[in-house]
PDB file of C-alpha atoms and ligand atoms in Angstrom:
ATOM      1  CA  THR T   7      48.533 171.663 151.420  1.00  0.00           C
ATOM      2  CA  GLY T   8      49.181 168.895 148.907  1.00  0.00           C
ATOM      3  CA  GLY T   9      52.047 166.689 147.728  1.00  0.00           C
ATOM      4  CA  GLY T  10      55.290 166.093 149.626  1.00  0.00           C
ATOM      5  CA  ASP T  11      55.590 168.154 152.795  1.00  0.00           C
ATOM      6  CA  CYS T  12      58.505 170.495 153.345  1.00  0.00           C
ATOM      7  CA  PRO T  13      59.715 173.096 155.828  1.00  0.00           C
ATOM      8  CA  GLY T  14      57.997 176.471 155.381  1.00  0.00           C
ATOM      9  CA  ILE T  15      54.417 175.369 154.646  1.00  0.00           C
ATOM     10  CA  ASN T  16      53.283 176.327 158.133  1.00  0.00           C
ATOM     11  CA  SER T  17      54.764 179.807 157.677  1.00  0.00           C
ATOM     12  CA  VAL T  18      52.395 180.243 154.745  1.00  0.00           C
ATOM     13  CA  ILE T  19      49.465 178.932 156.792  1.00  0.00           C
ATOM     14  CA  GLN T  20      50.194 181.259 159.717  1.00  0.00           C
ATOM     15  CA  ALA T  21      50.450 184.256 157.388  1.00  0.00           C
ATOM     16  CA  VAL T  22      47.283 183.335 155.480  1.00  0.00           C
ATOM     17  CA  VAL T  23      45.237 182.985 158.661  1.00  0.00           C
ATOM     18  CA  THR T  24      46.649 186.176 160.186  1.00  0.00           C
ATOM     19  CA  ARG T  25      46.035 188.406 157.205  1.00  0.00           C
ATOM     20  CA  ALA T  26      42.695 186.849 156.297  1.00  0.00           C
ATOM     21  CA  ILE T  27      41.387 187.449 159.824  1.00  0.00           C
ATOM     22  CA  GLN T  28      42.640 191.059 159.636  1.00  0.00           C
ATOM     23  CA  TYR T  29      40.528 191.417 156.507  1.00  0.00           C
ATOM     24  CA  GLY T  30      37.513 189.969 158.308  1.00  0.00           C
ATOM     25  CA  TYR T  31      37.548 186.648 156.451  1.00  0.00           C
ATOM     26  CA  GLU T  32      36.945 183.245 157.987  1.00  0.00           C
ATOM     27  CA  VAL T  33      39.587 180.611 157.299  1.00  0.00           C
ATOM     28  CA  LEU T  34      39.008 176.887 156.929  1.00  0.00           C
ATOM     29  CA  GLY T  35      41.828 174.352 156.994  1.00  0.00           C
ATOM     30  CA  ILE T  36      41.442 171.452 154.581  1.00  0.00           C
ATOM     31  CA  GLN T  37      42.926 168.335 156.142  1.00  0.00           C
ATOM     32  CA  GLY T  38      45.234 166.033 154.183  1.00  0.00           C
ATOM     33  CA  GLY T  39      45.352 167.882 150.879  1.00  0.00           C
ATOM     34  CA  TYR T  40      42.754 167.147 148.211  1.00  0.00           C
ATOM     35  CA  SER T  41      41.517 164.097 150.113  1.00  0.00           C
ATOM     36  CA  GLY T  42      40.100 166.486 152.733  1.00  0.00           C
ATOM     37  CA  LEU T  43      38.377 168.488 150.031  1.00  0.00           C
ATOM     38  CA  ILE T  44      36.833 165.332 148.589  1.00  0.00           C
ATOM     39  CA  ASP T  45      35.757 163.905 151.979  1.00  0.00           C
ATOM     40  CA  GLY T  46      34.750 167.208 153.564  1.00  0.00           C
ATOM     41  CA  ASP T  47      37.430 167.003 156.251  1.00  0.00           C
ATOM     42  CA  ILE T  48      37.459 170.747 156.706  1.00  0.00           C
ATOM     43  CA  ARG T  49      37.742 172.706 159.976  1.00  0.00           C
ATOM     44  CA  PRO T  50      37.981 176.352 161.014  1.00  0.00           C
ATOM     45  CA  LEU T  51      41.477 177.737 161.591  1.00  0.00           C
ATOM     46  CA  SER T  52      41.877 180.402 164.261  1.00  0.00           C
ATOM     47  CA  LEU T  53      44.790 182.645 165.216  1.00  0.00           C
ATOM     48  CA  GLU T  54      45.371 180.365 168.237  1.00  0.00           C
ATOM     49  CA  ASN T  55      45.635 177.332 165.939  1.00  0.00           C
ATOM     50  CA  VAL T  56      48.479 178.885 163.979  1.00  0.00           C
ATOM     51  CA  GLU T  57      50.413 180.820 166.603  1.00  0.00           C
ATOM     52  CA  GLY T  58      54.133 180.111 166.265  1.00  0.00           C
ATOM     53  CA  VAL T  59      53.740 177.411 163.628  1.00  0.00           C
ATOM     54  CA  TYR T  60      55.809 179.404 161.113  1.00  0.00           C
ATOM     55  CA  ALA T  61      58.927 177.865 162.660  1.00  0.00           C
ATOM     56  CA  VAL T  62      57.648 174.287 162.664  1.00  0.00           C
ATOM     57  CA  GLY T  63      58.346 171.892 159.778  1.00  0.00           C
ATOM     58  CA  GLY T  64      55.785 169.774 157.923  1.00  0.00           C
ATOM     59  CA  THR T  65      52.197 170.946 157.603  1.00  0.00           C
ATOM     60  CA  ILE T  66      49.746 171.285 160.478  1.00  0.00           C
ATOM     61  CA  LEU T  67      46.988 170.384 158.008  1.00  0.00           C
ATOM     62  CA  GLY T  68      48.591 167.131 156.859  1.00  0.00           C
ATOM     63  CA  THR T  69      49.049 166.311 153.210  1.00  0.00           C
ATOM     64  CA  SER T  70      48.473 163.613 150.602  1.00  0.00           C
ATOM     65  CA  ARG T  71      49.211 162.887 146.986  1.00  0.00           C
ATOM     66  CA  THR T  72      45.493 162.573 146.215  1.00  0.00           C
ATOM     67  CA  ASN T  73      44.549 163.771 142.751  1.00  0.00           C
ATOM     68  CA  PRO T  74      40.952 165.073 142.824  1.00  0.00           C
ATOM     69  CA  PHE T  75      40.654 164.314 139.116  1.00  0.00           C
ATOM     70  CA  LYS T  76      41.602 160.646 139.605  1.00  0.00           C
ATOM     71  CA  ALA T  77      39.332 159.883 142.574  1.00  0.00           C
ATOM     72  CA  GLU T  78      35.935 158.314 141.843  1.00  0.00           C
ATOM     73  CA  GLY T  79      33.520 161.246 141.429  1.00  0.00           C
ATOM     74  CA  GLY T  80      36.324 163.524 142.687  1.00  0.00           C
ATOM     75  CA  PRO T  81      35.541 166.790 140.892  1.00  0.00           C
ATOM     76  CA  LYS T  82      31.828 166.607 141.802  1.00  0.00           C
ATOM     77  CA  LYS T  83      32.599 165.879 145.461  1.00  0.00           C
ATOM     78  CA  VAL T  84      35.025 168.800 145.536  1.00  0.00           C
ATOM     79  CA  LEU T  85      32.519 171.186 143.965  1.00  0.00           C
ATOM     80  CA  ASP T  86      29.780 170.001 146.354  1.00  0.00           C
ATOM     81  CA  ASN T  87      32.031 170.590 149.373  1.00  0.00           C
ATOM     82  CA  ILE T  88      33.114 174.000 148.110  1.00  0.00           C
ATOM     83  CA  LYS T  89      29.409 174.900 148.071  1.00  0.00           C
ATOM     84  CA  LYS T  90      28.532 173.114 151.329  1.00  0.00           C
ATOM     85  CA  PHE T  91      31.306 174.810 153.329  1.00  0.00           C
ATOM     86  CA  GLY T  92      30.732 178.183 151.655  1.00  0.00           C
ATOM     87  CA  ILE T  93      34.271 178.423 150.343  1.00  0.00           C
ATOM     88  CA  ASP T  94      34.766 181.656 148.381  1.00  0.00           C
ATOM     89  CA  ALA T  95      38.436 181.141 147.588  1.00  0.00           C
ATOM     90  CA  LEU T  96      40.879 178.261 147.696  1.00  0.00           C
ATOM     91  CA  ILE T  97      44.545 178.799 148.561  1.00  0.00           C
ATOM     92  CA  ALA T  98      46.499 175.767 147.388  1.00  0.00           C
ATOM     93  CA  ILE T  99      50.029 175.381 148.744  1.00  0.00           C
ATOM     94  CA  GLY T 100      51.863 172.862 146.627  1.00  0.00           C
ATOM     95  CA  GLY T 101      54.138 171.829 143.826  1.00  0.00           C
ATOM     96  CA  ASP T 102      53.411 171.041 140.188  1.00  0.00           C
ATOM     97  CA  ASP T 103      50.760 168.386 140.926  1.00  0.00           C
ATOM     98  CA  THR T 104      48.827 170.304 143.576  1.00  0.00           C
ATOM     99  CA  LEU T 105      48.957 173.558 141.663  1.00  0.00           C
ATOM    100  CA  SER T 106      47.986 172.048 138.310  1.00  0.00           C
ATOM    101  CA  ALA T 107      44.949 170.467 140.003  1.00  0.00           C
ATOM    102  CA  ALA T 108      44.158 173.875 141.576  1.00  0.00           C
ATOM    103  CA  GLN T 109      44.391 175.431 138.118  1.00  0.00           C
ATOM    104  CA  LYS T 110      41.934 172.856 136.764  1.00  0.00           C
ATOM    105  CA  LEU T 111      39.564 173.529 139.671  1.00  0.00           C
ATOM    106  CA  ASN T 112      39.890 177.216 138.930  1.00  0.00           C
ATOM    107  CA  GLU T 113      38.801 176.499 135.369  1.00  0.00           C
ATOM    108  CA  LEU T 114      35.775 174.662 136.841  1.00  0.00           C
ATOM    109  CA  GLY T 115      34.811 177.831 138.702  1.00  0.00           C
ATOM    110  CA  VAL T 116      36.633 177.446 142.048  1.00  0.00           C
ATOM    111  CA  PRO T 117      38.463 180.748 142.641  1.00  0.00           C
ATOM    112  CA  ALA T 118      41.995 179.568 143.400  1.00  0.00           C
ATOM    113  CA  VAL T 119      45.367 181.076 144.287  1.00  0.00           C
ATOM    114  CA  GLY T 120      48.496 178.915 144.196  1.00  0.00           C
ATOM    115  CA  VAL T 121      51.478 179.180 146.536  1.00  0.00           C
ATOM    116  CA  PRO T 122      54.662 177.513 145.216  1.00  0.00           C
ATOM    117  CA  LYS T 123      56.046 174.878 147.569  1.00  0.00           C
ATOM    118  CA  THR T 124      58.578 172.174 146.791  1.00  0.00           C
ATOM    119  CA  ILE T 125      62.097 171.182 147.726  1.00  0.00           C
ATOM    120  CA  ASP T 126      62.588 170.329 144.026  1.00  0.00           C
ATOM    121  CA  ASN T 127      62.339 174.005 142.924  1.00  0.00           C
ATOM    122  CA  ASP T 128      60.975 172.723 139.620  1.00  0.00           C
ATOM    123  CA  LEU T 129      58.033 175.084 139.154  1.00  0.00           C
ATOM    124  CA  SER T 130      57.641 177.312 136.154  1.00  0.00           C
ATOM    125  CA  ALA T 131      56.707 180.984 136.564  1.00  0.00           C
ATOM    126  CA  THR T 132      58.691 181.393 139.772  1.00  0.00           C
ATOM    127  CA  ASP T 133      62.349 181.239 140.794  1.00  0.00           C
ATOM    128  CA  TYR T 134      61.393 180.474 144.382  1.00  0.00           C
ATOM    129  CA  SER T 135      59.490 177.750 146.136  1.00  0.00           C
ATOM    130  CA  ILE T 136      59.294 177.326 149.883  1.00  0.00           C
ATOM    131  CA  GLY T 137      61.225 174.387 151.264  1.00  0.00           C
ATOM    132  CA  PHE T 138      63.972 174.494 148.670  1.00  0.00           C
ATOM    133  CA  GLN T 139      66.548 176.585 150.543  1.00  0.00           C
ATOM    134  CA  THR T 140      66.111 174.594 153.752  1.00  0.00           C
ATOM    135  CA  ALA T 141      66.613 171.366 151.816  1.00  0.00           C
ATOM    136  CA  VAL T 142      69.727 172.864 150.193  1.00  0.00           C
ATOM    137  CA  ASP T 143      71.091 173.680 153.666  1.00  0.00           C
ATOM    138  CA  ILE T 144      70.424 170.168 154.973  1.00  0.00           C
ATOM    139  CA  ALA T 145      71.890 168.410 151.932  1.00  0.00           C
ATOM    140  CA  ALA T 146      74.884 170.769 151.764  1.00  0.00           C
ATOM    141  CA  ASP T 147      75.643 170.153 155.429  1.00  0.00           C
ATOM    142  CA  ALA T 148      75.443 166.384 154.885  1.00  0.00           C
ATOM    143  CA  ILE T 149      77.749 166.574 151.857  1.00  0.00           C
ATOM    144  CA  SER T 150      80.241 168.753 153.782  1.00  0.00           C
ATOM    145  CA  ARG T 151      80.306 166.249 156.620  1.00  0.00           C
ATOM    146  CA  LEU T 152      81.163 163.394 154.270  1.00  0.00           C
ATOM    147  CA  HIS T 153      84.519 164.960 153.355  1.00  0.00           C
ATOM    148  CA  THR T 154      86.287 164.052 156.586  1.00  0.00           C
ATOM    149  CA  THR T 155      85.182 160.432 156.629  1.00  0.00           C
ATOM    150  CA  ALA T 156      85.799 159.963 152.887  1.00  0.00           C
ATOM    151  CA  LYS T 157      89.256 161.500 153.252  1.00  0.00           C
ATOM    152  CA  SER T 158      90.157 159.427 156.325  1.00  0.00           C
ATOM    153  CA  HIS T 159      89.261 156.207 154.518  1.00  0.00           C
ATOM    154  CA  GLN T 160      90.357 157.306 151.032  1.00  0.00           C
ATOM    155  CA  ARG T 161      86.935 156.414 149.692  1.00  0.00           C
ATOM    156  CA  ILE T 162      84.562 157.514 146.992  1.00  0.00           C
ATOM    157  CA  ILE T 163      81.262 158.571 148.554  1.00  0.00           C
ATOM    158  CA  ILE T 164      78.197 158.998 146.369  1.00  0.00           C
ATOM    159  CA  VAL T 165      75.379 161.037 147.912  1.00  0.00           C
ATOM    160  CA  GLU T 166      71.891 160.665 146.459  1.00  0.00           C
ATOM    161  CA  VAL T 167      69.813 163.827 146.640  1.00  0.00           C
ATOM    162  CA  MET T 168      66.068 164.276 146.023  1.00  0.00           C
ATOM    163  CA  GLY T 169      64.598 166.589 143.401  1.00  0.00           C
ATOM    164  CA  ARG T 170      62.706 164.233 141.147  1.00  0.00           C
ATOM    165  CA  TYR T 171      63.347 165.208 137.487  1.00  0.00           C
ATOM    166  CA  ALA T 172      65.168 168.449 138.347  1.00  0.00           C
ATOM    167  CA  GLY T 173      68.782 169.008 139.368  1.00  0.00           C
ATOM    168  CA  TRP T 174      68.392 172.240 141.351  1.00  0.00           C
ATOM    169  CA  LEU T 175      68.689 170.703 144.803  1.00  0.00           C
ATOM    170  CA  THR T 176      71.655 168.500 143.901  1.00  0.00           C
ATOM    171  CA  LEU T 177      73.416 171.290 142.051  1.00  0.00           C
ATOM    172  CA  MET T 178      73.079 173.896 144.802  1.00  0.00           C
ATOM    173  CA  ALA T 179      73.750 171.471 147.674  1.00  0.00           C
ATOM    174  CA  GLY T 180      76.638 169.929 145.761  1.00  0.00           C
ATOM    175  CA  LEU T 181      78.238 173.321 145.161  1.00  0.00           C
ATOM    176  CA  ALA T 182      77.696 174.499 148.728  1.00  0.00           C
ATOM    177  CA  GLY T 183      78.880 171.180 150.172  1.00  0.00           C
ATOM    178  CA  GLY T 184      82.001 171.021 148.001  1.00  0.00           C
ATOM    179  CA  ALA T 185      81.143 167.907 145.975  1.00  0.00           C
ATOM    180  CA  HIS T 186      83.834 167.081 143.397  1.00  0.00           C
ATOM    181  CA  MET T 187      81.282 165.922 140.850  1.00  0.00           C
ATOM    182  CA  ILE T 188      77.600 166.777 140.519  1.00  0.00           C
ATOM    183  CA  LEU T 189      75.284 164.649 138.402  1.00  0.00           C
ATOM    184  CA  ILE T 190      71.867 166.006 137.471  1.00  0.00           C
ATOM    185  CA  PRO T 191      68.891 164.773 135.424  1.00  0.00           C
ATOM    186  CA  GLU T 192      69.274 167.554 132.868  1.00  0.00           C
ATOM    187  CA  GLN T 193      72.486 165.946 131.578  1.00  0.00           C
ATOM    188  CA  THR T 194      73.060 162.219 131.131  1.00  0.00           C
ATOM    189  CA  PHE T 195      76.505 161.052 132.176  1.00  0.00           C
ATOM    190  CA  ASP T 196      79.059 158.420 131.324  1.00  0.00           C
ATOM    191  CA  ILE T 197      80.308 156.261 134.218  1.00  0.00           C
ATOM    192  CA  GLU T 198      83.670 155.741 132.532  1.00  0.00           C
ATOM    193  CA  SER T 199      84.393 159.466 132.448  1.00  0.00           C
ATOM    194  CA  ILE T 200      83.465 159.733 136.123  1.00  0.00           C
ATOM    195  CA  CYS T 201      85.976 156.980 136.873  1.00  0.00           C
ATOM    196  CA  ASN T 202      88.568 158.833 134.807  1.00  0.00           C
ATOM    197  CA  VAL T 203      88.073 161.957 136.914  1.00  0.00           C
ATOM    198  CA  ILE T 204      88.540 159.863 140.066  1.00  0.00           C
ATOM    199  CA  LYS T 205      91.758 158.388 138.637  1.00  0.00           C
ATOM    200  CA  GLU T 206      93.042 161.832 137.568  1.00  0.00           C
ATOM    201  CA  ARG T 207      92.379 163.145 141.062  1.00  0.00           C
ATOM    202  CA  GLU T 208      94.312 160.191 142.462  1.00  0.00           C
ATOM    203  CA  VAL T 209      97.347 161.080 140.317  1.00  0.00           C
ATOM    204  CA  LYS T 210      97.217 164.583 141.838  1.00  0.00           C
ATOM    205  CA  GLY T 211      97.238 163.089 145.331  1.00  0.00           C
ATOM    206  CA  LYS T 212      93.500 163.571 145.942  1.00  0.00           C
ATOM    207  CA  THR T 213      92.689 160.186 147.342  1.00  0.00           C
ATOM    208  CA  TYR T 214      88.992 160.697 147.987  1.00  0.00           C
ATOM    209  CA  THR T 215      86.059 161.935 145.961  1.00  0.00           C
ATOM    210  CA  ILE T 216      82.563 163.084 146.842  1.00  0.00           C
ATOM    211  CA  ILE T 217      79.890 162.771 144.159  1.00  0.00           C
ATOM    212  CA  ALA T 218      76.458 164.372 144.528  1.00  0.00           C
ATOM    213  CA  VAL T 219      73.916 162.594 142.344  1.00  0.00           C
ATOM    214  CA  ALA T 220      70.303 163.572 141.814  1.00  0.00           C
ATOM    215  CA  GLU T 221      67.800 160.747 142.243  1.00  0.00           C
ATOM    216  CA  GLY T 222      66.633 161.477 138.688  1.00  0.00           C
ATOM    217  CA  ALA T 223      70.107 161.526 137.097  1.00  0.00           C
ATOM    218  CA  LYS T 224      70.770 158.884 134.489  1.00  0.00           C
ATOM    219  CA  PRO T 225      73.867 157.225 133.049  1.00  0.00           C
ATOM    220  CA  LYS T 226      73.922 157.176 129.229  1.00  0.00           C
ATOM    221  CA  HIS T 227      73.727 153.392 129.016  1.00  0.00           C
ATOM    222  CA  ILE T 228      70.561 153.034 131.143  1.00  0.00           C
ATOM    223  CA  GLU T 229      67.239 153.564 129.331  1.00  0.00           C
ATOM    224  CA  ASP T 230      64.863 154.343 132.198  1.00  0.00           C
ATOM    225  CA  LEU T 231      65.135 156.411 135.344  1.00  0.00           C
ATOM    226  CA  VAL T 232      66.355 154.347 138.301  1.00  0.00           C
ATOM    227  CA  THR T 233      63.401 153.577 140.559  1.00  0.00           C
ATOM    228  CA  VAL T 234      62.581 151.983 143.895  1.00  0.00           C
ATOM    229  CA  SER T 235      59.161 151.136 142.494  1.00  0.00           C
ATOM    230  CA  LYS T 236      57.652 151.493 139.021  1.00  0.00           C
ATOM    231  CA  GLU T 237      54.204 151.812 140.565  1.00  0.00           C
ATOM    232  CA  LYS T 238      52.748 155.214 139.713  1.00  0.00           C
ATOM    233  CA  ASP T 239      51.058 157.575 142.157  1.00  0.00           C
ATOM    234  CA  GLU T 240      47.813 159.388 141.272  1.00  0.00           C
ATOM    235  CA  PHE T 241      49.758 162.042 139.395  1.00  0.00           C
ATOM    236  CA  GLY T 242      51.662 159.468 137.360  1.00  0.00           C
ATOM    237  CA  HIS T 243      55.009 159.578 139.195  1.00  0.00           C
ATOM    238  CA  VAL T 244      57.168 156.529 139.850  1.00  0.00           C
ATOM    239  CA  ARG T 245      59.280 156.378 143.058  1.00  0.00           C
ATOM    240  CA  LEU T 246      62.819 157.361 142.157  1.00  0.00           C
ATOM    241  CA  GLY T 247      65.846 155.997 143.996  1.00  0.00           C
ATOM    242  CA  GLY T 248      68.823 153.674 143.712  1.00  0.00           C
ATOM    243  CA  ILE T 249      71.190 155.536 141.403  1.00  0.00           C
ATOM    244  CA  ALA T 250      73.813 156.044 144.168  1.00  0.00           C
ATOM    245  CA  GLU T 251      73.949 152.317 144.865  1.00  0.00           C
ATOM    246  CA  ILE T 252      74.405 151.542 141.165  1.00  0.00           C
ATOM    247  CA  LEU T 253      77.241 154.061 140.990  1.00  0.00           C
ATOM    248  CA  GLU T 254      78.826 152.691 144.155  1.00  0.00           C
ATOM    249  CA  LYS T 255      79.102 149.218 142.622  1.00  0.00           C
ATOM    250  CA  GLU T 256      80.193 150.360 139.159  1.00  0.00           C
ATOM    251  CA  ILE T 257      82.803 152.806 140.424  1.00  0.00           C
ATOM    252  CA  ALA T 258      84.288 150.272 142.872  1.00  0.00           C
ATOM    253  CA  LYS T 259      84.460 147.693 140.073  1.00  0.00           C
ATOM    254  CA  ARG T 260      86.046 150.015 137.535  1.00  0.00           C
ATOM    255  CA  THR T 261      88.492 151.915 139.779  1.00  0.00           C
ATOM    256  CA  GLY T 262      89.322 149.244 142.347  1.00  0.00           C
ATOM    257  CA  LYS T 263      88.718 151.834 145.060  1.00  0.00           C
ATOM    258  CA  GLU T 264      86.369 151.531 148.008  1.00  0.00           C
ATOM    259  CA  ALA T 265      83.051 153.260 147.373  1.00  0.00           C
ATOM    260  CA  ARG T 266      80.040 153.926 149.589  1.00  0.00           C
ATOM    261  CA  SER T 267      76.603 155.332 148.837  1.00  0.00           C
ATOM    262  CA  VAL T 268      74.479 157.539 151.069  1.00  0.00           C
ATOM    263  CA  VAL T 269      70.815 158.310 150.434  1.00  0.00           C
ATOM    264  CA  LEU T 270      69.688 161.520 152.150  1.00  0.00           C
ATOM    265  CA  GLY T 271      65.995 160.789 151.565  1.00  0.00           C
ATOM    266  CA  HIS T 272      63.370 162.423 153.733  1.00  0.00           C
ATOM    267  CA  LEU T 273      65.941 164.083 155.992  1.00  0.00           C
ATOM    268  CA  GLN T 274      65.845 166.747 153.289  1.00  0.00           C
ATOM    269  CA  ARG T 275      62.165 167.426 153.956  1.00  0.00           C
ATOM    270  CA  GLY T 276      62.100 167.148 157.739  1.00  0.00           C
ATOM    271  CA  GLY T 277      62.523 169.650 160.548  1.00  0.00           C
ATOM    272  CA  SER T 278      62.289 173.364 160.975  1.00  0.00           C
ATOM    273  CA  PRO T 279      62.506 175.791 158.025  1.00  0.00           C
ATOM    274  CA  ASN T 280      65.559 178.043 157.781  1.00  0.00           C
ATOM    275  CA  SER T 281      65.172 181.829 157.984  1.00  0.00           C
ATOM    276  CA  PHE T 282      64.837 182.176 154.223  1.00  0.00           C
ATOM    277  CA  ASP T 283      61.912 179.753 154.022  1.00  0.00           C
ATOM    278  CA  ARG T 284      60.222 181.182 157.115  1.00  0.00           C
ATOM    279  CA  ILE T 285      60.271 184.651 155.623  1.00  0.00           C
ATOM    280  CA  LEU T 286      59.430 183.552 152.079  1.00  0.00           C
ATOM    281  CA  GLY T 287      56.532 181.497 153.472  1.00  0.00           C
ATOM    282  CA  LEU T 288      55.204 184.462 155.448  1.00  0.00           C
ATOM    283  CA  ARG T 289      55.476 186.794 152.460  1.00  0.00           C
ATOM    284  CA  LEU T 290      53.803 184.342 150.088  1.00  0.00           C
ATOM    285  CA  GLY T 291      51.009 183.686 152.579  1.00  0.00           C
ATOM    286  CA  LEU T 292      50.284 187.391 153.049  1.00  0.00           C
ATOM    287  CA  PHE T 293      50.384 187.966 149.311  1.00  0.00           C
ATOM    288  CA  ALA T 294      48.073 185.016 148.602  1.00  0.00           C
ATOM    289  CA  VAL T 295      45.373 186.625 150.768  1.00  0.00           C
ATOM    290  CA  ASP T 296      45.954 189.983 149.078  1.00  0.00           C
ATOM    291  CA  LEU T 297      45.346 188.282 145.736  1.00  0.00           C
ATOM    292  CA  VAL T 298      42.109 186.844 147.124  1.00  0.00           C
ATOM    293  CA  LYS T 299      41.094 190.355 148.219  1.00  0.00           C
ATOM    294  CA  GLN T 300      41.887 191.706 144.761  1.00  0.00           C
ATOM    295  CA  ARG T 301      40.028 188.710 143.274  1.00  0.00           C
ATOM    296  CA  LYS T 302      43.042 187.793 141.176  1.00  0.00           C
ATOM    297  CA  PHE T 303      42.540 184.086 140.725  1.00  0.00           C
ATOM    298  CA  GLY T 304      44.016 181.340 138.578  1.00  0.00           C
TER     299      GLY T 304
HETATM  300  O1  F6P H  10      58.598 166.407 145.287  1.00  0.00           O
HETATM  301  C1  F6P H  10      59.269 166.319 146.488  1.00  0.00           C
HETATM  302  C2  F6P H  10      59.919 164.972 146.657  1.00  0.00           C
HETATM  303  O2  F6P H  10      60.604 164.966 147.900  1.00  0.00           O
HETATM  304  C3  F6P H  10      60.842 164.533 145.520  1.00  0.00           C
HETATM  305  O3  F6P H  10      62.099 165.159 145.581  1.00  0.00           O
HETATM  306  C4  F6P H  10      60.873 163.051 145.729  1.00  0.00           C
HETATM  307  O4  F6P H  10      61.152 162.354 144.535  1.00  0.00           O
HETATM  308  C5  F6P H  10      59.472 162.751 146.182  1.00  0.00           C
HETATM  309  O5  F6P H  10      58.945 163.951 146.704  1.00  0.00           O
HETATM  310  C6  F6P H  10      59.377 161.682 147.229  1.00  0.00           C
HETATM  311  O6  F6P H  10      58.051 161.503 147.537  1.00  0.00           O
HETATM  312  P1  F6P H  10      57.504 160.595 148.711  1.00  0.00           P
HETATM  313  O7  F6P H  10      57.820 161.288 149.998  1.00  0.00           O
HETATM  314  O8  F6P H  10      56.023 160.536 148.468  1.00  0.00           O
HETATM  315  O9  F6P H  10      58.178 159.276 148.603  1.00  0.00           O
END
């Protein structure tokens, strides 16, 4: 399990272990994502280890944003450990970074199967990734809850939603939570037109407005993505964040109305998976082992 955690990963793990043991395979859990594969932090996983974990958030194996191709001697260490631990197949549960590294390892001769996991839902070749629907539920609930307080105070509330460079999470949570405006990375926006919508709503007697904004959304006049830190992780990603606060200040200045920003942050990744992600995780885990059995790798 690599990259950001999310609800539903443990469902995959429980299903993988269960079906693999049915097939007579031994299962090893790699601790902390690719760092465990580099350092040899690898332990057997039994049915007892995974019993009931399908309903628990996070990952029982731990995770990291370690890129095996960036670490000193990484690929060699990985290949040595694959040999040392007698690993015949690697099941990588992750998003674009984890799965692209798994693909590269596959090209180096490590038989690998990828399971799509990310709250961002930004993976090609699949419409579904575990964690996404739970995150939508959490963010939608938060957005819904903001209506009463925004209405009571006649405020503009801007909710910042995760999703990196993709707008799926903001779009779906914004729709389900009844946001009046939804701003996503796929479309740059103009702050003045947002203020105009707020003013038009005001004329119609709608004295409050909820705006859902993706952390990767960008106003036309700003060149770069808004970041908390420009420092890049091992996969080359900066830490996004801060767009809601910028909007809060600009909107208050231009409309004269009170505005507040809310950053949902890691709440969107925490806690138990919803039913959809539990079941999707179980199905993907079972299928991953079936692919191993059929020797369909890469
Ligand atoms: O990819 C999942 C995600 O939650 C993104 O939506 C977000 O930009 C990023 O991870 C945050 O990562 P971290 O938890 O490492 O700060």
